[in-house]
PDB file of C-alpha atoms in Angstrom:
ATOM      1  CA  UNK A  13       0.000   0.000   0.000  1.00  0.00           C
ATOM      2  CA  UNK A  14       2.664   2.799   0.932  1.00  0.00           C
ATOM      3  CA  UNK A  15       4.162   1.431  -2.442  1.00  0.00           C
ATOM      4  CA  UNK A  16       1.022   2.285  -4.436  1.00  0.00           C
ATOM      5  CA  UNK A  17       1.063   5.524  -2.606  1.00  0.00           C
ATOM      6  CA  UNK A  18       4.943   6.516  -3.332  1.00  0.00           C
ATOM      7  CA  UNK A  19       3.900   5.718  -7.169  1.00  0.00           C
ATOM      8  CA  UNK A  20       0.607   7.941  -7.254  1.00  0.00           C
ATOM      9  CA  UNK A  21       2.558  10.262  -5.221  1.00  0.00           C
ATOM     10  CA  UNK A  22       4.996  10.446  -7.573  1.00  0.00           C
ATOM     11  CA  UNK A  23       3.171  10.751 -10.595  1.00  0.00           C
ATOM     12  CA  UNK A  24       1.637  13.807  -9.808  1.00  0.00           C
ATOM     13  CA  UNK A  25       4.689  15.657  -9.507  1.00  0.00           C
ATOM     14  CA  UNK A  26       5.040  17.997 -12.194  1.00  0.00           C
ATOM     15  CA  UNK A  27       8.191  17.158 -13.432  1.00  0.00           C
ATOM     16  CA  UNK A  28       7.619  13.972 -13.394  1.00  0.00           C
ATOM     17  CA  UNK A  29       4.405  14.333 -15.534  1.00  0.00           C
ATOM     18  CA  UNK A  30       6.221  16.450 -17.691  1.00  0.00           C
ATOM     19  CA  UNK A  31       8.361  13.799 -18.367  1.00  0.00           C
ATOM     20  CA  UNK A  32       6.061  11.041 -19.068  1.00  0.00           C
ATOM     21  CA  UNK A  33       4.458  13.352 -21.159  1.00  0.00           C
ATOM     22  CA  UNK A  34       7.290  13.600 -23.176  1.00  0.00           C
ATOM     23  CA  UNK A  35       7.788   9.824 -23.493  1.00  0.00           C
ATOM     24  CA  UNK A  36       4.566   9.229 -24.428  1.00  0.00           C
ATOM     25  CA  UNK A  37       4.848  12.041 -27.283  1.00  0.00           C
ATOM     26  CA  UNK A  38       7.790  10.935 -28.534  1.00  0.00           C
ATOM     27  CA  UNK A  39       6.463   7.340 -28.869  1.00  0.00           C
ATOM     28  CA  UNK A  40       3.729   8.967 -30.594  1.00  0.00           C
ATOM     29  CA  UNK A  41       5.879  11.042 -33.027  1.00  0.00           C
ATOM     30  CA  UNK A  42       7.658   7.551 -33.998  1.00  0.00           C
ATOM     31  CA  UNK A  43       4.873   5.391 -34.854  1.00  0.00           C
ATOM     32  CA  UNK A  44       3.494   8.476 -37.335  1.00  0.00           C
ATOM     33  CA  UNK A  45       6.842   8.906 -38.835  1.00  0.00           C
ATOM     34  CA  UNK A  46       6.948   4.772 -39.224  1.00  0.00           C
ATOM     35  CA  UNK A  47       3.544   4.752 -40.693  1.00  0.00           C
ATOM     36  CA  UNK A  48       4.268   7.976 -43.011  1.00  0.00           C
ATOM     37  CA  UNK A  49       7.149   6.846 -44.114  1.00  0.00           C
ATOM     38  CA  UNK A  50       5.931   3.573 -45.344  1.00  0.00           C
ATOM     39  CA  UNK A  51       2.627   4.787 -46.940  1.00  0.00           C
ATOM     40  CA  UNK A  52       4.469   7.312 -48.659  1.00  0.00           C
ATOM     41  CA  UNK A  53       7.138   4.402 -49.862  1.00  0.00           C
ATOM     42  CA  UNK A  54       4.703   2.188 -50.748  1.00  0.00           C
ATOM     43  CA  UNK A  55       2.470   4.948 -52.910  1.00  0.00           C
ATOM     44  CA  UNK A  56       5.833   6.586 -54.713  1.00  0.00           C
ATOM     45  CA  UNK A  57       6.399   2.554 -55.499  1.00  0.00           C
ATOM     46  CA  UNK A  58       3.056   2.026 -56.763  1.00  0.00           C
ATOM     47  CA  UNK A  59       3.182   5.519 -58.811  1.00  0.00           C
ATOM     48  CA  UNK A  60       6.753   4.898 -59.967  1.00  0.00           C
ATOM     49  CA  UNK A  61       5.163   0.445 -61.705  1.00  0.00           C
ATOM     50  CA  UNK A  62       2.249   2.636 -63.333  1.00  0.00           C
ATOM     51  CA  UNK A  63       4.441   4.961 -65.170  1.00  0.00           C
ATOM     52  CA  UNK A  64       7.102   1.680 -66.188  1.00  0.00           C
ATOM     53  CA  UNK A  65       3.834  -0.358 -66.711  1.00  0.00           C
ATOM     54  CA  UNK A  66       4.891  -3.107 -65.234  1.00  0.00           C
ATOM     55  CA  UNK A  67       2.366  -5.950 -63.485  1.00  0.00           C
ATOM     56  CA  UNK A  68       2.513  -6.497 -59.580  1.00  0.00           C
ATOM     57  CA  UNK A  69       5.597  -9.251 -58.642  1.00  0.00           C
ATOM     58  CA  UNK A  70       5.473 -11.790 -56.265  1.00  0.00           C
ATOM     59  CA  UNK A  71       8.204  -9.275 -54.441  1.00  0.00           C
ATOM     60  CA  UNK A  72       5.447  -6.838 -54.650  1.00  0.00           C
ATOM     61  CA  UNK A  73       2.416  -8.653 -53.173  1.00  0.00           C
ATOM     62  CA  UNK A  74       5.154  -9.584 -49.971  1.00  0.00           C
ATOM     63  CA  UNK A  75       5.910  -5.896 -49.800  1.00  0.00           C
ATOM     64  CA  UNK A  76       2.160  -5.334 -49.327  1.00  0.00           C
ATOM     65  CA  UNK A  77       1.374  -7.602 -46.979  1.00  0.00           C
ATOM     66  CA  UNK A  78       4.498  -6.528 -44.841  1.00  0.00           C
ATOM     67  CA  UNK A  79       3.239  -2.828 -45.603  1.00  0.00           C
ATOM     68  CA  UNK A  80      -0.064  -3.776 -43.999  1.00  0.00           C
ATOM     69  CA  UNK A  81       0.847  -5.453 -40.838  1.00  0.00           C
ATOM     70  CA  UNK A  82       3.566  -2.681 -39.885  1.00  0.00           C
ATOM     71  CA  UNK A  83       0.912  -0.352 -40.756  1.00  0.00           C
ATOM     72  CA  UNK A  84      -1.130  -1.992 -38.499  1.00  0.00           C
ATOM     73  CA  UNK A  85       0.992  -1.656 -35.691  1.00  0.00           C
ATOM     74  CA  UNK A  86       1.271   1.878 -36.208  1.00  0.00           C
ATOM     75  CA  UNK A  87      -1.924   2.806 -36.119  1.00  0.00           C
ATOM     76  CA  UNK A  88      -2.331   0.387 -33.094  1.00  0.00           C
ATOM     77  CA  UNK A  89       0.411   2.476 -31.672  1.00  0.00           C
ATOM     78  CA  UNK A  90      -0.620   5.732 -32.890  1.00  0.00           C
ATOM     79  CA  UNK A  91      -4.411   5.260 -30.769  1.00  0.00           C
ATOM     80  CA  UNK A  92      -2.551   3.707 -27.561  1.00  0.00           C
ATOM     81  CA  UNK A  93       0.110   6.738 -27.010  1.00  0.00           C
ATOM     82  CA  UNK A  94      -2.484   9.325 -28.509  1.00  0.00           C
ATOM     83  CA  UNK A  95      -5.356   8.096 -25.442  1.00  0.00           C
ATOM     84  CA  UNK A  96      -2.125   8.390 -23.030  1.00  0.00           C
ATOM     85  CA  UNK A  97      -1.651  12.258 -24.373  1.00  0.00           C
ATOM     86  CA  UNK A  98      -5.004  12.833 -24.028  1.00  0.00           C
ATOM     87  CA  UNK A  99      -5.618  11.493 -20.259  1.00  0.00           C
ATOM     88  CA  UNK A 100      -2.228  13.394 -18.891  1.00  0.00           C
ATOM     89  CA  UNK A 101      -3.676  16.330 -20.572  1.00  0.00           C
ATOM     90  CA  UNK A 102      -7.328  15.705 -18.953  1.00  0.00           C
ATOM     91  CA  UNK A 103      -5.779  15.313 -15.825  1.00  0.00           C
ATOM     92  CA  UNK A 104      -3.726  18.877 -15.779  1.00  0.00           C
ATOM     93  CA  UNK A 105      -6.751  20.983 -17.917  1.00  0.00           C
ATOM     94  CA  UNK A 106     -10.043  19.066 -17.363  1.00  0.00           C
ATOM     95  CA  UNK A 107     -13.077  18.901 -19.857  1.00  0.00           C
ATOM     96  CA  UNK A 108     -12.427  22.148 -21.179  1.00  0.00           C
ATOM     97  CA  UNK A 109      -9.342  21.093 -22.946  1.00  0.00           C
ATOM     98  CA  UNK A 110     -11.896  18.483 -25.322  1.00  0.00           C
ATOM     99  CA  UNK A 111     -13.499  22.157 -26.779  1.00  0.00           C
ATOM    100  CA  UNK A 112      -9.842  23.293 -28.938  1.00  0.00           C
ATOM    101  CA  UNK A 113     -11.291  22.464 -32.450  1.00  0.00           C
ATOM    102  CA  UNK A 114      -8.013  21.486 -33.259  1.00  0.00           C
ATOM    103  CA  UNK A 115      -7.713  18.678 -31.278  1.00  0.00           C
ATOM    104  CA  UNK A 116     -11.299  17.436 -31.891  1.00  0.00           C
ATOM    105  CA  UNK A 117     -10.289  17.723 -36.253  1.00  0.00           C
ATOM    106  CA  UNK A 118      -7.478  15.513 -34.885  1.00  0.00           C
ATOM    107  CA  UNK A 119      -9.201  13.055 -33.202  1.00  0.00           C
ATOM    108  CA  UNK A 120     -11.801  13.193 -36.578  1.00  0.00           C
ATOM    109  CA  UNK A 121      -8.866  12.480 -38.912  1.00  0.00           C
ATOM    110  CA  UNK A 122      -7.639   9.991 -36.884  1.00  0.00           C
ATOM    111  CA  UNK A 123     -11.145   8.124 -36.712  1.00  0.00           C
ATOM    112  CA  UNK A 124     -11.565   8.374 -40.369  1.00  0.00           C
ATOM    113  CA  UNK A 125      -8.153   7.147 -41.014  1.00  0.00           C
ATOM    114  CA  UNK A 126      -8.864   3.969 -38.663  1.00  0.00           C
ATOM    115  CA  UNK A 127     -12.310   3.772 -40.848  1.00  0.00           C
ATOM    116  CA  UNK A 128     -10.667   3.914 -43.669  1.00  0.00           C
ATOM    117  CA  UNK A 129      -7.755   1.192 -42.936  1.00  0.00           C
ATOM    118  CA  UNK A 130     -10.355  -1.465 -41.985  1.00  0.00           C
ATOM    119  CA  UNK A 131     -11.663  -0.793 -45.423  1.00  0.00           C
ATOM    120  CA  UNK A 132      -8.273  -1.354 -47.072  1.00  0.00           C
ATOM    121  CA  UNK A 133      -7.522  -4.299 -45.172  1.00  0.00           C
ATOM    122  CA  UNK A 134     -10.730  -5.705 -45.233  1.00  0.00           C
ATOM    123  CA  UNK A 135     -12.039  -5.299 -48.805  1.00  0.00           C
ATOM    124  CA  UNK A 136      -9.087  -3.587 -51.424  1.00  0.00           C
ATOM    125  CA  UNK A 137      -6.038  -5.647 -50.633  1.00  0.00           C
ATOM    126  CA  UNK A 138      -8.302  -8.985 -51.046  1.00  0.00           C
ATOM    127  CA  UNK A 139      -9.431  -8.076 -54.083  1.00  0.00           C
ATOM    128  CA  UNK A 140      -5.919  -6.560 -55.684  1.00  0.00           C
ATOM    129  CA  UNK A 141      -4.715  -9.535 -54.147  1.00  0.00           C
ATOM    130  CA  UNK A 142      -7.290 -11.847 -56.182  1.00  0.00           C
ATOM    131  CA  UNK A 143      -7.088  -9.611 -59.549  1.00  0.00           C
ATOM    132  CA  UNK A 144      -2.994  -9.530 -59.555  1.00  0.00           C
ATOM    133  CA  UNK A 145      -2.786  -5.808 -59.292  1.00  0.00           C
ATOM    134  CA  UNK A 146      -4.716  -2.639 -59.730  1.00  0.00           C
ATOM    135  CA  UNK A 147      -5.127  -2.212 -63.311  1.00  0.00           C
ATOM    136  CA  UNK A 148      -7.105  -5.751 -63.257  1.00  0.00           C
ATOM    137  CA  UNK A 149      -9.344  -4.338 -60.939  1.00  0.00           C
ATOM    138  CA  UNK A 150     -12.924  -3.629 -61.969  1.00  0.00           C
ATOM    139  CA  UNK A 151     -13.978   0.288 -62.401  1.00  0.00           C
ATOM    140  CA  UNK A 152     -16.330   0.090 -58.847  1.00  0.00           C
ATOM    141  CA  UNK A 153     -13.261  -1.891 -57.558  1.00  0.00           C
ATOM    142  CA  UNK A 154     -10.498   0.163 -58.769  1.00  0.00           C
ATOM    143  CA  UNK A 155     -12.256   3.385 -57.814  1.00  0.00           C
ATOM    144  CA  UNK A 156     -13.013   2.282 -54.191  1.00  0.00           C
ATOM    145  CA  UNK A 157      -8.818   0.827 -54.341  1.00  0.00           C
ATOM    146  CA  UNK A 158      -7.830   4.583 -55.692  1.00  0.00           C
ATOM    147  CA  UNK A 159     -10.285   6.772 -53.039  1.00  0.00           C
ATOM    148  CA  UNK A 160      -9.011   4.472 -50.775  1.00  0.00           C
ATOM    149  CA  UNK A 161      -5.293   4.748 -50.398  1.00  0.00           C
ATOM    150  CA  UNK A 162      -5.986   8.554 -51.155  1.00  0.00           C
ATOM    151  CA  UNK A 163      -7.608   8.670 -48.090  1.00  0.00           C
ATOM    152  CA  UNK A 164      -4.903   7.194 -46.453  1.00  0.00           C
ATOM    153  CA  UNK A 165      -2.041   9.507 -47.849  1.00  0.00           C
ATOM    154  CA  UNK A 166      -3.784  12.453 -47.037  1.00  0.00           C
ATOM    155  CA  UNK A 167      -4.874  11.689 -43.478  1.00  0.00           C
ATOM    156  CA  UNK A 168      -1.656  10.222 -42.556  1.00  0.00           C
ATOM    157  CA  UNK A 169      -0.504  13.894 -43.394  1.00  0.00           C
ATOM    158  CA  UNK A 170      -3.433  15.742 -42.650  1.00  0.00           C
ATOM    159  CA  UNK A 171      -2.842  14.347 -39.035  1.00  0.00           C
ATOM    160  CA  UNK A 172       0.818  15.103 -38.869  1.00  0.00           C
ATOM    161  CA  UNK A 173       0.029  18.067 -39.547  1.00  0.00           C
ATOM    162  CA  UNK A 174      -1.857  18.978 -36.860  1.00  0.00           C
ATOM    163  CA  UNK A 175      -0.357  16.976 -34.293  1.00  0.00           C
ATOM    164  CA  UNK A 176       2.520  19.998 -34.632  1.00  0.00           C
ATOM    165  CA  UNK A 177       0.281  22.816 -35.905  1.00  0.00           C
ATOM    166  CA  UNK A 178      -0.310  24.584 -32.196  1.00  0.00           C
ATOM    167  CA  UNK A 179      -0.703  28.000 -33.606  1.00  0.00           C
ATOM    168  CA  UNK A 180      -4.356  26.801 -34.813  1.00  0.00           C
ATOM    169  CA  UNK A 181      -5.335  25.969 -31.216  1.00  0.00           C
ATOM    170  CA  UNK A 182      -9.044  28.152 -30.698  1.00  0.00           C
ATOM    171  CA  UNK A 183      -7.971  30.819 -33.295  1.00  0.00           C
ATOM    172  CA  UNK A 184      -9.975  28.761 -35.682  1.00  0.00           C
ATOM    173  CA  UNK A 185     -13.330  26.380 -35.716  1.00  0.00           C
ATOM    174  CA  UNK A 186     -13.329  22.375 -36.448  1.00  0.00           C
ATOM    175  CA  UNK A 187     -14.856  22.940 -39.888  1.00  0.00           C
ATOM    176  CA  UNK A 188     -12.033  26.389 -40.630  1.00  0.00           C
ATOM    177  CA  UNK A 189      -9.542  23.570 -39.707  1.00  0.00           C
ATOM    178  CA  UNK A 190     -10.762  20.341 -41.302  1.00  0.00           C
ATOM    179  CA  UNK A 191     -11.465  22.440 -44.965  1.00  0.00           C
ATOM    180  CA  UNK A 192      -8.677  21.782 -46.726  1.00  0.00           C
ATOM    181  CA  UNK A 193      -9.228  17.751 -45.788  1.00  0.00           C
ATOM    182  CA  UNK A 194     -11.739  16.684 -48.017  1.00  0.00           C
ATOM    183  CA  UNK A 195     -10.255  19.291 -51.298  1.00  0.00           C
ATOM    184  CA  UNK A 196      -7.050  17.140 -50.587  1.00  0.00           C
ATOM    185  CA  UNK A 197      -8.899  14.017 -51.211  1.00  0.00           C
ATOM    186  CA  UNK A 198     -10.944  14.986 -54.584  1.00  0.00           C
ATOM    187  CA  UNK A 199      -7.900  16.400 -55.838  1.00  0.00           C
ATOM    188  CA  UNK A 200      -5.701  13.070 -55.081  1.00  0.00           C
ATOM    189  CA  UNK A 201      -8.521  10.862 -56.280  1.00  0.00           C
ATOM    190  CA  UNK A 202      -9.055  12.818 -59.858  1.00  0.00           C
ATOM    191  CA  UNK A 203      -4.887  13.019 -59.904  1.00  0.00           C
ATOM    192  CA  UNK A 204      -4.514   9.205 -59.654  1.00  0.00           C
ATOM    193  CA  UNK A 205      -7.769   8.246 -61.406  1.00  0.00           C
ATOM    194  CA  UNK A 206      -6.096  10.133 -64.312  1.00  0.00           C
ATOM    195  CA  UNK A 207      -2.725   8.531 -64.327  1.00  0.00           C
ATOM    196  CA  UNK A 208      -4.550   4.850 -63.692  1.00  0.00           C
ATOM    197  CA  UNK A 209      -6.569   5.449 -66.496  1.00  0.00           C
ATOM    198  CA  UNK A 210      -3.292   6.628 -69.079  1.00  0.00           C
ATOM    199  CA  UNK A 211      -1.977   3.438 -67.472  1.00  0.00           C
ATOM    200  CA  UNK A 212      -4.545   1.163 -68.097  1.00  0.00           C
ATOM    201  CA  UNK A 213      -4.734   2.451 -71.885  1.00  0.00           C
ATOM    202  CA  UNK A 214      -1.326   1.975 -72.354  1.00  0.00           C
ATOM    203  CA  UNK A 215      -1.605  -1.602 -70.943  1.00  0.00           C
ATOM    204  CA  UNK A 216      -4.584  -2.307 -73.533  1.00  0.00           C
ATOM    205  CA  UNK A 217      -2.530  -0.682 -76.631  1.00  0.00           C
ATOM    206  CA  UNK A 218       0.680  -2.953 -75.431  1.00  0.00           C
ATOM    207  CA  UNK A 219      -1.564  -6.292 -75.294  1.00  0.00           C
ATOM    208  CA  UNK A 220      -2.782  -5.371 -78.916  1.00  0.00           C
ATOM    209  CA  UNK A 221      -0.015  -5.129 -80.024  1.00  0.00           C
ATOM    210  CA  UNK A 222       1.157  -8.530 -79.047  1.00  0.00           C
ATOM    211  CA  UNK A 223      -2.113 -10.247 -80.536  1.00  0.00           C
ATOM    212  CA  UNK A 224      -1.711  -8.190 -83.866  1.00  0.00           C
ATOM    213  CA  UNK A 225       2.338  -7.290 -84.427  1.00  0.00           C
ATOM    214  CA  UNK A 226       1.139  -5.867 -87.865  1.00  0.00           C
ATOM    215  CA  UNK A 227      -0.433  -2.723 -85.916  1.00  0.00           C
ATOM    216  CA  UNK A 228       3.235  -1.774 -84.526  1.00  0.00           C
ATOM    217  CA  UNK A 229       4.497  -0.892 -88.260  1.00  0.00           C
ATOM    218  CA  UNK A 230       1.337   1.392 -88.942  1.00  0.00           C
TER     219      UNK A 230
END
């Protein structure tokens, strides 16, 4: 019991709070940078094999399902150390400290991201798994793949973002804030809908090709 007191006790120092704080922030700040940097590996990657028009490799598909698990992890990560930010802070400002707009498009982007993963896990990499890669997709399938890992890259970022971005904290609202978000997405989506579609017409001029050689001397 004195034990469990010397602990509490100690806790609610203020340097000592300061310092966990700090760990649990910098924790934070690692699994984003993980999950960032991967997403934004995996997406130049996938970018970089529509321009050469190559199909997926068996490298590939190992890639992906290593992408997802890490992924995973971070996001696991990313909710655990974010919860432990938020309860220190409850502890030192109270309920009040729920009202910064900021924090609350945070938490939103977050959510949606989380949304948005179980989608990707759960539906898109089954089926790109099944078709061989994105181009074989179906149009509803390929558009739902594309919107998709849009979403992802821009609230990965979007999140980042704010996580640093103190100077908005109550000089703006939630929706001032979360604007930009969703113009992000439509302009990501129409940007890679574009380039999948040159892609995919490429693809279908190369396979003609092969079936008729004659065409390549016209």
């Amino acid at each position: 019991m004195e034990l469990f007191h010397l602990v509490a006790s100690a806790l609610q120092q203020p340097v000592t709070m300061e310092l966990t704080r700090m760990g649990v922030v910098y924790a934070h700040l690692i699994a984003c940078c993980v999950a960032i940097g991967l997403v934004l590996t995996s997406d130049v990657a996938m970018i970089k094999q529509l321009f050469q028009g190559r199909d997926s490799t068996e490298a590939d598909k190992e890639h992906l399902h290593m992408l997802k698990q890490t992924v995973l992890i971070a996001l696991a990560a990313l909710w655990v150390t974010g919860i432990g930010i938020l309860a220190l802070d409850y502890s030192q400002k109270g309920a009040m400290y729920f009202l910064n707009p900021k924090l609350q498009a945070k938490i939103l982007v977050v959510a949606l991201l989380t949304l948005n993963g179980w989608v990707l896990h759960s539906v898109v990499m089954p089926a790109m798994d099944k078709a061989g890669s994105l181009l074989k997709l179906d149009l509803n399938a390929r558009s739902l793949a594309l919107f998709s890992g849009v979403v992802s890259g821009v609230s990965w970022f979007y999140g980042a973002m704010l996580g640093i971005a103190r100077p908005l904290s109550w000089k703006y609202s939630l929706t001032e804030i979360m604007v930009a978000y969703p113009v992000l997405i439509c302009l990501g989506f129409v940007a890679m809908s574009l380039l999948v579609k040159w892609a995919a017409n490429r693809a279908e001029a190369k396979a003609s090709t092969r079936l008729n050689p004659a065409l390549a001397s016209c």
